PDB file of C-alpha atoms and ligand atoms in Angstrom:
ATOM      1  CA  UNK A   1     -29.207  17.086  47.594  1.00  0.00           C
ATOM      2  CA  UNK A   2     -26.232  18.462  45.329  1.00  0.00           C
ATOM      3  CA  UNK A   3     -22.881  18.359  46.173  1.00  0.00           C
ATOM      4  CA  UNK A   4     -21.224  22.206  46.536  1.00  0.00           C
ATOM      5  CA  UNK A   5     -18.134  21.119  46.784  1.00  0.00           C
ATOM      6  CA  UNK A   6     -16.492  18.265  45.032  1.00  0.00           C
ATOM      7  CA  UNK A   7     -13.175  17.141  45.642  1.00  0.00           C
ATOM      8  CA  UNK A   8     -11.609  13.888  43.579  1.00  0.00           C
ATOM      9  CA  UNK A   9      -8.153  12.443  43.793  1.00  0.00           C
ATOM     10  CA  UNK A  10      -6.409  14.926  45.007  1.00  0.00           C
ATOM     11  CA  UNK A  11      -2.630  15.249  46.157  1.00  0.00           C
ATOM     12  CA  UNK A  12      -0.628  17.607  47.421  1.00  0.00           C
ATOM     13  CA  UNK A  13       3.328  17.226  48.061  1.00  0.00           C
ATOM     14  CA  UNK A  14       5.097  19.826  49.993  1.00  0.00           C
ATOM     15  CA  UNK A  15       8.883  19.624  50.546  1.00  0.00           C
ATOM     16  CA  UNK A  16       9.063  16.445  48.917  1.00  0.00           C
ATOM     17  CA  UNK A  17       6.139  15.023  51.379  1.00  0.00           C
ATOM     18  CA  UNK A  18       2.810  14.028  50.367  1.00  0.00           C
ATOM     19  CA  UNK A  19       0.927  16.123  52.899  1.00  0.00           C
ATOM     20  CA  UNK A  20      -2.469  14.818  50.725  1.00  0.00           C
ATOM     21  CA  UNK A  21      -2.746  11.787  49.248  1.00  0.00           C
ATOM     22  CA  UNK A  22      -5.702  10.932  46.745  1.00  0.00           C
ATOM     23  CA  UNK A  23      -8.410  12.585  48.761  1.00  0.00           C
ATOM     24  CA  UNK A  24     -12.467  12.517  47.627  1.00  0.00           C
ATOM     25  CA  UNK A  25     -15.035  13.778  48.945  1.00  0.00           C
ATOM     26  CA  UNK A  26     -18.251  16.119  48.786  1.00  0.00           C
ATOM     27  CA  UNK A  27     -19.543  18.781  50.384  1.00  0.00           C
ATOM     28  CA  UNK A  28     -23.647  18.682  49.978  1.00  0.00           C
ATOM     29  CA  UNK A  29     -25.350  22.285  49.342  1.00  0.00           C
ATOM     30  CA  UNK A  30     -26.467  23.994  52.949  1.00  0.00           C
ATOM     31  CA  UNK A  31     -24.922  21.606  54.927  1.00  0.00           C
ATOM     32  CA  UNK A  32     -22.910  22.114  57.997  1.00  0.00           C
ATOM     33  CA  UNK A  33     -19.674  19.955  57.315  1.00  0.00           C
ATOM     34  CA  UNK A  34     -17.054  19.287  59.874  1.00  0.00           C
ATOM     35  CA  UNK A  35     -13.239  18.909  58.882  1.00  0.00           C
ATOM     36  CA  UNK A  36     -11.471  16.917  61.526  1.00  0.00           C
ATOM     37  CA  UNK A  37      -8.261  15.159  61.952  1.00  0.00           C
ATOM     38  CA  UNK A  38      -5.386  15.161  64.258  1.00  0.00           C
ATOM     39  CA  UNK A  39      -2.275  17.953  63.690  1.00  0.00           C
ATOM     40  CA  UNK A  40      -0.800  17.557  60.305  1.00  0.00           C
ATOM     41  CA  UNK A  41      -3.353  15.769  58.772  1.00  0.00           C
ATOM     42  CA  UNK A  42      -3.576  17.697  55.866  1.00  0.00           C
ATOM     43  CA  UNK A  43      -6.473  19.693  56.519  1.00  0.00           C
ATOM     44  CA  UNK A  44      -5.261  23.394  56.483  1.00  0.00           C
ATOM     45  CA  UNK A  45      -3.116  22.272  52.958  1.00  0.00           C
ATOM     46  CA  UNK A  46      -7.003  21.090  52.102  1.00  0.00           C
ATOM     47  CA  UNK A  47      -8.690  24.134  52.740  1.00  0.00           C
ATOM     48  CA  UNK A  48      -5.468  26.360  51.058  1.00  0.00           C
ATOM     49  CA  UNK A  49      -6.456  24.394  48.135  1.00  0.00           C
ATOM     50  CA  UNK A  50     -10.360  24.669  48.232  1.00  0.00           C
ATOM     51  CA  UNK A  51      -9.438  28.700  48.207  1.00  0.00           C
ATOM     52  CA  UNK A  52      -7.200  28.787  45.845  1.00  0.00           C
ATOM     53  CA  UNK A  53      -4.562  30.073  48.044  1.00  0.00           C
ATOM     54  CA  UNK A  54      -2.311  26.681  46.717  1.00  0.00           C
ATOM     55  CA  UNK A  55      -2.373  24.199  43.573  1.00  0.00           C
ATOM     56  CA  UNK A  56      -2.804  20.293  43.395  1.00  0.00           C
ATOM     57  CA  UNK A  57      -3.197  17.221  40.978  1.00  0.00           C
ATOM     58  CA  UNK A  58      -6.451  16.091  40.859  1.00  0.00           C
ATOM     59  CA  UNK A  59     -10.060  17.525  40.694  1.00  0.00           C
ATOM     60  CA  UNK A  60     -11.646  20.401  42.614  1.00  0.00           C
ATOM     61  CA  UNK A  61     -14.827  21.926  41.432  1.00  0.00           C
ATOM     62  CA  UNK A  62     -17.316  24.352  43.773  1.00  0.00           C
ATOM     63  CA  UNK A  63     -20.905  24.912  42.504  1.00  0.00           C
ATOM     64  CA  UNK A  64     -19.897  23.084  39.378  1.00  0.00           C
ATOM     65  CA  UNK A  65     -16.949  25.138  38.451  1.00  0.00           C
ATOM     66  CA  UNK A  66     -13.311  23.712  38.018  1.00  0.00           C
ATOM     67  CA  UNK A  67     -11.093  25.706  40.932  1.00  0.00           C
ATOM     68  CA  UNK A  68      -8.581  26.607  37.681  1.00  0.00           C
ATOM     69  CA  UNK A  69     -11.038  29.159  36.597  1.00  0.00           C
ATOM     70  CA  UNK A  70     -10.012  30.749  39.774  1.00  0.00           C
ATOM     71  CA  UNK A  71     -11.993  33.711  39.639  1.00  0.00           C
ATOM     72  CA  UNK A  72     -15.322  31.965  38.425  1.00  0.00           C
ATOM     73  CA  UNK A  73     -14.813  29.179  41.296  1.00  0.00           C
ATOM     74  CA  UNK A  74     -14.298  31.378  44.167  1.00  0.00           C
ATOM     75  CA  UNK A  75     -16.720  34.120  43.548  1.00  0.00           C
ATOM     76  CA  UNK A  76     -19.170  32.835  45.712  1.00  0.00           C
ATOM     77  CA  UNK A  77     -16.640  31.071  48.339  1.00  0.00           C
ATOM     78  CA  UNK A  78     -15.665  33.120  51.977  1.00  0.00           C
ATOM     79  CA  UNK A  79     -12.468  31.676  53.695  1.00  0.00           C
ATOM     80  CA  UNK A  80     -10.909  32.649  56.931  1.00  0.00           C
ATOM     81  CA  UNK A  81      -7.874  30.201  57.034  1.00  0.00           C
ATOM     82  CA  UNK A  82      -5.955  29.670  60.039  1.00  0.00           C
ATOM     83  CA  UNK A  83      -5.556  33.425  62.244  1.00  0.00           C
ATOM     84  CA  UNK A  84      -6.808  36.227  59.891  1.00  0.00           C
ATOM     85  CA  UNK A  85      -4.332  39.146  59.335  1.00  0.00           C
ATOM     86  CA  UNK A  86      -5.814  42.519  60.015  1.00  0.00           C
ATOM     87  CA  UNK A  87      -3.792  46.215  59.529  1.00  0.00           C
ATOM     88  CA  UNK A  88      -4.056  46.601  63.880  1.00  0.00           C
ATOM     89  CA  UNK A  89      -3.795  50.136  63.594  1.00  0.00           C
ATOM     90  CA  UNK A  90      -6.480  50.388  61.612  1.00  0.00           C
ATOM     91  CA  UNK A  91     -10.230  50.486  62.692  1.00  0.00           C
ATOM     92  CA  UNK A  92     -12.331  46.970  61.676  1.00  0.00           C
ATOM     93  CA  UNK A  93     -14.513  49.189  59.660  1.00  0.00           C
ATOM     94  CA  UNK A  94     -11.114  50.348  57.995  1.00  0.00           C
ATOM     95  CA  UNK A  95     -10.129  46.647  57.397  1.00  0.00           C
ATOM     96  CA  UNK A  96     -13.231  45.859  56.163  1.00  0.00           C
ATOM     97  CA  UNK A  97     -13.339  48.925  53.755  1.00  0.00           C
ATOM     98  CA  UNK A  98      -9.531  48.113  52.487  1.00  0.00           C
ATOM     99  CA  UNK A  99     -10.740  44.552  51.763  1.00  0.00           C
ATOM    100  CA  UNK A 100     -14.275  46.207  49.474  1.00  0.00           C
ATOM    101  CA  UNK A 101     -12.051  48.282  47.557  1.00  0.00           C
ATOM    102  CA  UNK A 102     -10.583  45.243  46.195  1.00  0.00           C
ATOM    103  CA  UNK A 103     -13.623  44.267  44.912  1.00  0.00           C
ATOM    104  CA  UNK A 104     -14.390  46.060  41.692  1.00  0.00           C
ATOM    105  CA  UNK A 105     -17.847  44.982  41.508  1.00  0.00           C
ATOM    106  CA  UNK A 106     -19.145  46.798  44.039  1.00  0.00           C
ATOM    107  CA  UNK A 107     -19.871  50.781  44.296  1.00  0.00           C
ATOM    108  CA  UNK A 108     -19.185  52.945  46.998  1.00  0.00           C
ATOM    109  CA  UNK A 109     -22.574  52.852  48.236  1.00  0.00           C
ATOM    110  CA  UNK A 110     -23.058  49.089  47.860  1.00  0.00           C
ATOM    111  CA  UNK A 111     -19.330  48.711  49.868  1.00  0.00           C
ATOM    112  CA  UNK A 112     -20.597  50.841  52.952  1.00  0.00           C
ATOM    113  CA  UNK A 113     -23.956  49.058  52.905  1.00  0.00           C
ATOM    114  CA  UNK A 114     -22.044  45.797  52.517  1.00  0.00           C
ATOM    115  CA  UNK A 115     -19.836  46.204  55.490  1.00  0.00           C
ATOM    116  CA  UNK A 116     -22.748  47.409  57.848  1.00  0.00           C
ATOM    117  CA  UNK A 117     -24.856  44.343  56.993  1.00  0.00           C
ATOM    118  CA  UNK A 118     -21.582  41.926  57.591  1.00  0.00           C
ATOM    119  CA  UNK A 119     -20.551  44.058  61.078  1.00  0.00           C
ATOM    120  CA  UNK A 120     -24.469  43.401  62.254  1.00  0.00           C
ATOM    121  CA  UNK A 121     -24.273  39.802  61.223  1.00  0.00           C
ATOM    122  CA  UNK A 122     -21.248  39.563  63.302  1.00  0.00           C
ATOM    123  CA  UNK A 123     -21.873  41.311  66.109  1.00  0.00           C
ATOM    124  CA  UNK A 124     -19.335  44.183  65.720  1.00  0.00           C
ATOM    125  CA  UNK A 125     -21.491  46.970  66.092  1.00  0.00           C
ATOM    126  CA  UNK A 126     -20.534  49.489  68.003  1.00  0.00           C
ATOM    127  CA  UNK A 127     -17.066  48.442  68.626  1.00  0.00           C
ATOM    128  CA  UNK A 128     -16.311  48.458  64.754  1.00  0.00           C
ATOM    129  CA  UNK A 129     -14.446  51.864  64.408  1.00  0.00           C
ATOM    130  CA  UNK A 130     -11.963  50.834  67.198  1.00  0.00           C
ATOM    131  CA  UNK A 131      -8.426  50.071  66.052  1.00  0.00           C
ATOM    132  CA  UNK A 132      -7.987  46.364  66.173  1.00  0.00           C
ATOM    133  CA  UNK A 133      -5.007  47.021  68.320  1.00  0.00           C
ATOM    134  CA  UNK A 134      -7.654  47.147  70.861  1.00  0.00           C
ATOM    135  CA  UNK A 135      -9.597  44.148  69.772  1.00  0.00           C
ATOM    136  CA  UNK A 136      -9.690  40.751  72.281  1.00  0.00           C
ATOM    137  CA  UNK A 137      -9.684  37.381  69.677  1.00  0.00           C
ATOM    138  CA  UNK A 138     -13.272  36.783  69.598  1.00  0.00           C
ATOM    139  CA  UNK A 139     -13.759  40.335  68.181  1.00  0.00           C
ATOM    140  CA  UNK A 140     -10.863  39.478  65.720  1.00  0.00           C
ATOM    141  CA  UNK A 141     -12.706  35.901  64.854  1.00  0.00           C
ATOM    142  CA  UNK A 142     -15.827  37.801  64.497  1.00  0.00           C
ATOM    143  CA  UNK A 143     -13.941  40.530  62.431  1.00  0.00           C
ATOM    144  CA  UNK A 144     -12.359  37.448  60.331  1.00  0.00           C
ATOM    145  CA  UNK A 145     -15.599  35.811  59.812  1.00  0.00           C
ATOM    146  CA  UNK A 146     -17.098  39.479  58.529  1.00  0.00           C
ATOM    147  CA  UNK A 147     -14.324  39.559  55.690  1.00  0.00           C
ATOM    148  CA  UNK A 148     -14.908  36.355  55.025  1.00  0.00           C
ATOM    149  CA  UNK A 149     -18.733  36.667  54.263  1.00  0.00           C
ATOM    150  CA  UNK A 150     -17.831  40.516  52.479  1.00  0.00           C
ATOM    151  CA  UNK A 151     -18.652  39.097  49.291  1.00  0.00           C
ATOM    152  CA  UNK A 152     -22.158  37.563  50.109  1.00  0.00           C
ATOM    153  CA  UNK A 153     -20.598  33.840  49.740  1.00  0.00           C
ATOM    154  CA  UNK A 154     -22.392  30.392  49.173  1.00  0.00           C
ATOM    155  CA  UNK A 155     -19.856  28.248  50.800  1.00  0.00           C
ATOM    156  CA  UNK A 156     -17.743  29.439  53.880  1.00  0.00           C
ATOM    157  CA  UNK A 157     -14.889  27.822  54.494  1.00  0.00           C
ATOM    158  CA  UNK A 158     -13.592  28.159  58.423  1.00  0.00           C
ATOM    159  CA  UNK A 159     -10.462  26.983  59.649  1.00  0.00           C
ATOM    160  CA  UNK A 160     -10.206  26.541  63.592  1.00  0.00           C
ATOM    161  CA  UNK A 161     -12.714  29.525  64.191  1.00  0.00           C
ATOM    162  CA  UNK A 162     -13.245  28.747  67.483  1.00  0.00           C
ATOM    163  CA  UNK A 163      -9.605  27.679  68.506  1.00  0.00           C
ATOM    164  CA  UNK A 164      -8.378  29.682  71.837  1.00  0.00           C
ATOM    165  CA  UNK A 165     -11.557  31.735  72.451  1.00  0.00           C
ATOM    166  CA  UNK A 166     -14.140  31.175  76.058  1.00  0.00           C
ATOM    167  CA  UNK A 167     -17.118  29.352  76.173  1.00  0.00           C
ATOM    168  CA  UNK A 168     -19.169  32.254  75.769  1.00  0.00           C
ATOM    169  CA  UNK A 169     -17.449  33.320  72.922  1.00  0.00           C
ATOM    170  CA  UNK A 170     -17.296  30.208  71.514  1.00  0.00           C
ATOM    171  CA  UNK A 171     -21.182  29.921  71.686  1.00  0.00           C
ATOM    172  CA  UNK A 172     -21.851  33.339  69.550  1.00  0.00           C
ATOM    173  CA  UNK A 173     -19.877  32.146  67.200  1.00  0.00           C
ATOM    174  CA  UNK A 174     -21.299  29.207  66.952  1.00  0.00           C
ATOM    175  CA  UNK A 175     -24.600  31.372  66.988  1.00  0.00           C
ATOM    176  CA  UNK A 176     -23.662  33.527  63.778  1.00  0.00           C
ATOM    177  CA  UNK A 177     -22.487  30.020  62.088  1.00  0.00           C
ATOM    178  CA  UNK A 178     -25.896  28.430  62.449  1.00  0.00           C
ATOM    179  CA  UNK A 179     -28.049  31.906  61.642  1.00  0.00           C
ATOM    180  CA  UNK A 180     -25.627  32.204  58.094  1.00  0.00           C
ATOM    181  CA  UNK A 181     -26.598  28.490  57.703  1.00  0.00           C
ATOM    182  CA  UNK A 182     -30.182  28.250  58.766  1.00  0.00           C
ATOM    183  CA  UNK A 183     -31.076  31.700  57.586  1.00  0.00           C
ATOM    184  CA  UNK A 184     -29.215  32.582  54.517  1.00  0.00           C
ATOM    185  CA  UNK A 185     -28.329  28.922  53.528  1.00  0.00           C
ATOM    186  CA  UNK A 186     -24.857  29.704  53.544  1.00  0.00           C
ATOM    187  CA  UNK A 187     -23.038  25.965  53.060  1.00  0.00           C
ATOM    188  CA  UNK A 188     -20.055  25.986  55.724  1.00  0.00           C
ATOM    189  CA  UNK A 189     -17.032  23.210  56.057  1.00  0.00           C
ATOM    190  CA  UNK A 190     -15.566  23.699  59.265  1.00  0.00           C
ATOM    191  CA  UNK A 191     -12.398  22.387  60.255  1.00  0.00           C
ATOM    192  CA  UNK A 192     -11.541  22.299  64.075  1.00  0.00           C
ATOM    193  CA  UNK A 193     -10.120  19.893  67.011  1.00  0.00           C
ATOM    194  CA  UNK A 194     -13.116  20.969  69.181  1.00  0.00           C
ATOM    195  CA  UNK A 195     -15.088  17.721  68.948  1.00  0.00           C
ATOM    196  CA  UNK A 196     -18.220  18.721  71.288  1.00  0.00           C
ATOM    197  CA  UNK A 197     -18.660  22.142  69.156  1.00  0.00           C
ATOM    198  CA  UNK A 198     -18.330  20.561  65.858  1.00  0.00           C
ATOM    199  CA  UNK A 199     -20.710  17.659  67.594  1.00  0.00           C
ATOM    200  CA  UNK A 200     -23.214  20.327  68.468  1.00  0.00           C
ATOM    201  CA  UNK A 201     -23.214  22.268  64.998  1.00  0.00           C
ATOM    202  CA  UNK A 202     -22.218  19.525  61.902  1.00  0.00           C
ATOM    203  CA  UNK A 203     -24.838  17.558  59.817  1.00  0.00           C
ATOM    204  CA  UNK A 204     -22.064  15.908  58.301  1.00  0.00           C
ATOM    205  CA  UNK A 205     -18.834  14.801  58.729  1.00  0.00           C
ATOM    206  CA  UNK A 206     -14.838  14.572  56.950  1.00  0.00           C
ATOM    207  CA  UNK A 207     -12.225  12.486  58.646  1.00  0.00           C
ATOM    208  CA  UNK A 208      -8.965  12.813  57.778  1.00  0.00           C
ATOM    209  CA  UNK A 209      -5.368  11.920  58.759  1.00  0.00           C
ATOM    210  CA  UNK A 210      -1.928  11.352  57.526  1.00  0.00           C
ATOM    211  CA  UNK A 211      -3.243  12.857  54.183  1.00  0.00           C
ATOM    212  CA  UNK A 212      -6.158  10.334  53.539  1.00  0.00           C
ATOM    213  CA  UNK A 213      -9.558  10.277  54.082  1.00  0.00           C
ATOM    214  CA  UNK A 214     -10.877   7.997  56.907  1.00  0.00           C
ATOM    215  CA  UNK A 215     -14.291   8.366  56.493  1.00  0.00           C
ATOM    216  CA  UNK A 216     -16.559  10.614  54.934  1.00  0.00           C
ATOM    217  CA  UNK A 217     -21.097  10.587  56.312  1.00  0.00           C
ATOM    218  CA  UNK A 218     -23.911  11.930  58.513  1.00  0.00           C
ATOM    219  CA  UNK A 219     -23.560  12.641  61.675  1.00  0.00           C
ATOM    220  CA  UNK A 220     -25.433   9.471  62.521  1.00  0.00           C
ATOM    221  CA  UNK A 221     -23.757   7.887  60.478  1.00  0.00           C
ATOM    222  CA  UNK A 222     -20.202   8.793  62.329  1.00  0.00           C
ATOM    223  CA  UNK A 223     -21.416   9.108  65.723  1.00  0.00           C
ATOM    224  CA  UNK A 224     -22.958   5.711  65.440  1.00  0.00           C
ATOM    225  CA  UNK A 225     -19.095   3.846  64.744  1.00  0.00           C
ATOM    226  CA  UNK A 226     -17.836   5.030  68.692  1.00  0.00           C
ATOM    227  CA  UNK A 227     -20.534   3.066  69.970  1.00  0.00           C
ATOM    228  CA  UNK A 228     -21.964   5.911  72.555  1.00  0.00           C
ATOM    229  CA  UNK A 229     -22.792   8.937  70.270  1.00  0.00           C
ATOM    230  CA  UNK A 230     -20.147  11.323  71.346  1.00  0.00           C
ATOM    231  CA  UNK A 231     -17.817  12.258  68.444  1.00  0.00           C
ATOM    232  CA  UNK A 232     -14.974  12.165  70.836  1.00  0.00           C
ATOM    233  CA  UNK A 233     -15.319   8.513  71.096  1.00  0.00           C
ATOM    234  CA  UNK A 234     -16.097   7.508  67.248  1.00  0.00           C
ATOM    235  CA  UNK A 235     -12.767   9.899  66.205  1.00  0.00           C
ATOM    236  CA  UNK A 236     -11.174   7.824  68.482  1.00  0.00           C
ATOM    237  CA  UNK A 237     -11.825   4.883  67.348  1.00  0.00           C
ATOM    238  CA  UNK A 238     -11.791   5.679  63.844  1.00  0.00           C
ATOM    239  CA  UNK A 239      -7.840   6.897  64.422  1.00  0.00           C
ATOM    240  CA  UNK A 240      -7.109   3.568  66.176  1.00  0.00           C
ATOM    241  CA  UNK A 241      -7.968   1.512  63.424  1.00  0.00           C
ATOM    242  CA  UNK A 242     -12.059   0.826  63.883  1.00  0.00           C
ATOM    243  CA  UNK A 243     -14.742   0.643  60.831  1.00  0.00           C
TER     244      UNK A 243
HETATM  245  N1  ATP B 301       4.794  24.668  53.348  1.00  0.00           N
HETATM  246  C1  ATP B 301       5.007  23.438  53.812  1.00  0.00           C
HETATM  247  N2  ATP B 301       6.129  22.752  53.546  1.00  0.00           N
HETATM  248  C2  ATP B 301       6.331  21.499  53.989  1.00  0.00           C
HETATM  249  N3  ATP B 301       5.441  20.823  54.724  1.00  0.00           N
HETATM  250  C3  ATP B 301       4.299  21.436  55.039  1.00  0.00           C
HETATM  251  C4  ATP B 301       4.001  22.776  54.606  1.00  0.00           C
HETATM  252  N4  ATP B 301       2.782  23.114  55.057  1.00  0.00           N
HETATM  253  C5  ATP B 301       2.333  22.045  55.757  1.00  0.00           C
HETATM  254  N5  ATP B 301       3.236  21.054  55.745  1.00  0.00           N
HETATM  255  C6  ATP B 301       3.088  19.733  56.373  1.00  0.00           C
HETATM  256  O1  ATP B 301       1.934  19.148  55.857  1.00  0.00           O
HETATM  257  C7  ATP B 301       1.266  18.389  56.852  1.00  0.00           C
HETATM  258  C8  ATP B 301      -0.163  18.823  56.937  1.00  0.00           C
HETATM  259  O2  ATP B 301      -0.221  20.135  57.466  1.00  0.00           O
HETATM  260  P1  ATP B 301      -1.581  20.898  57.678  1.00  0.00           P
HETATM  261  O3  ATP B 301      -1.230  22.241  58.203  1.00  0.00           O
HETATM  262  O4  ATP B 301      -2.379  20.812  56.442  1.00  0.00           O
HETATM  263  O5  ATP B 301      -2.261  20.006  58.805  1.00  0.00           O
HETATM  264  P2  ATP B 301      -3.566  20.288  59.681  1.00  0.00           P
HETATM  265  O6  ATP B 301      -4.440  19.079  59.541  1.00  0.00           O
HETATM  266  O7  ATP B 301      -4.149  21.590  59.339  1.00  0.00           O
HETATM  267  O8  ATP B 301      -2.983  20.294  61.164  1.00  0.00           O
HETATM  268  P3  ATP B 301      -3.428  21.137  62.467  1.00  0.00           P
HETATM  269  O9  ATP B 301      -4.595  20.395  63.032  1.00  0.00           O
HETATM  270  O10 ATP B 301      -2.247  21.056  63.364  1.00  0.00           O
HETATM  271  O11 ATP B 301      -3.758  22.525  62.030  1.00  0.00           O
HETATM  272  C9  ATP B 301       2.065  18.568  58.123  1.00  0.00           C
HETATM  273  O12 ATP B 301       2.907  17.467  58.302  1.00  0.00           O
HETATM  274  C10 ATP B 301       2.871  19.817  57.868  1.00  0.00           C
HETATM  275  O13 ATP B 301       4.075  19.770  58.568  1.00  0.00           O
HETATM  276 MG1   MG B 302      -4.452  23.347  60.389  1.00  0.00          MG
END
């Protein structure tokens, strides 16, 4: 299977600390990836990177393309990195509409058709010309995810898009993640602390912490080193030293 997202010796020092240091790994085409380590492992400077958002030494290339040629690389990458930022007293349509114009590619038709396809995939409909004000956070996840996947992306990139919302929430999210995946073979690294969810959703899996990678596999491959198949346990492990 080919590797969507390759990532080779990088490092990343911020304020004089190396926040990343020497990290590899691959991301395989429609795959489900999970991104998990504890807090300040490194993996929000990570994804900053993999979106161009921040520089590093070493190599990053998505769908073949170095992430210097910045607007070749990302073209076909979505992000929604950490809490999204929305105008609140705008509508989400409006948000949404702000974020097309920026994108010179597209005509007006092709924008408004764009932005009804990604508020359906979403499930925003009907609630999508409210002011965001008015929004609860899973309709501001969902409204993050729909920018994210504005320009009909290859590889989504989420960071924590489950963190703080209810179990039911948290479920039709997880819904609209595997339907992008299965469906449209969108290819999505996913970073987030909620073991069971990422347990429930990953094919593969990224450990990281203090700035290095722990280990990189399958799922079985992971779940098999905590000795009960529960991701909970082999993370735990893994962090306390184990192979
Ligand atoms: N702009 C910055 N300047 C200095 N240090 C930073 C900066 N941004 C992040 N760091 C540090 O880099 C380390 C990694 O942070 P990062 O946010 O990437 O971790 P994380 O794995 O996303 O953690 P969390 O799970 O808590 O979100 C932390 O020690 C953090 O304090
Ligand atoms: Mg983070």
């Amino acid at each position: 299977m080919s590797r969507i997202i390759e990532v080779e010796n990088v490092s990343k020092t911020l304020s004089r600390r190396q926040v990343l240091n020497n990290v590899s790994f691959t991301v395989k085409k429609n795959s489900i990836t999970g991104f998990i380590g504890p807090n300040g492992a490194g993996k929000t400077t990570m994804i900053r990177i993999l979106t161009g958002l921040i520089s590093c030494s070493g190599t990053v290339k998505l769908s073949g393309i170095p992430i210097h040629d910045k607007t070749r690389a990302l073209k076909n990458v979505g992000a929604m990195v950490e809490m999204p930022v929305f105008s609140s007293y705008m509508t989400g349509y409006q948000n949404l509409y702000a974020l097309a114009l920026l994108d010179s590619t597209m005509n007006q038709r092709t924008r408004r058709a764009r932005i009804r396809e990604v508020i359906a995939l979403v499930g925003l409909q009907g609630r999508e010309h409210n002011k965001v004000k008015g929004y609860s956070l899973g309709m501001k996840q969902r409204l993050g995810i729909a920018q994210a996947l504005l320009n009909n992306p290859e590889i989504l990139i989420l960071d924590e898009p489950t963190n703080g919302l209810d179990p039911v929430v948290t479920k039709e999210i997880r819904d609209i993640i595997l339907k992008l995946n299965r469906e449209r073979g969108v290819t999505m690294l996913i970073s987030s602390h909620l073991l069971g969810e990422l347990e429930k959703l990953c094919d593969d899996f990224i450990i990281i912490s203090r700035g290095r990678i722990v280990k990189q596999g399958s799922k079985d491959s992971i779940l098999s080193a905590g000795g009960t198949g529960h991701l909970e346990d082999a993370f735990l492990h893994l962090m306390a030293g184990g192979e």
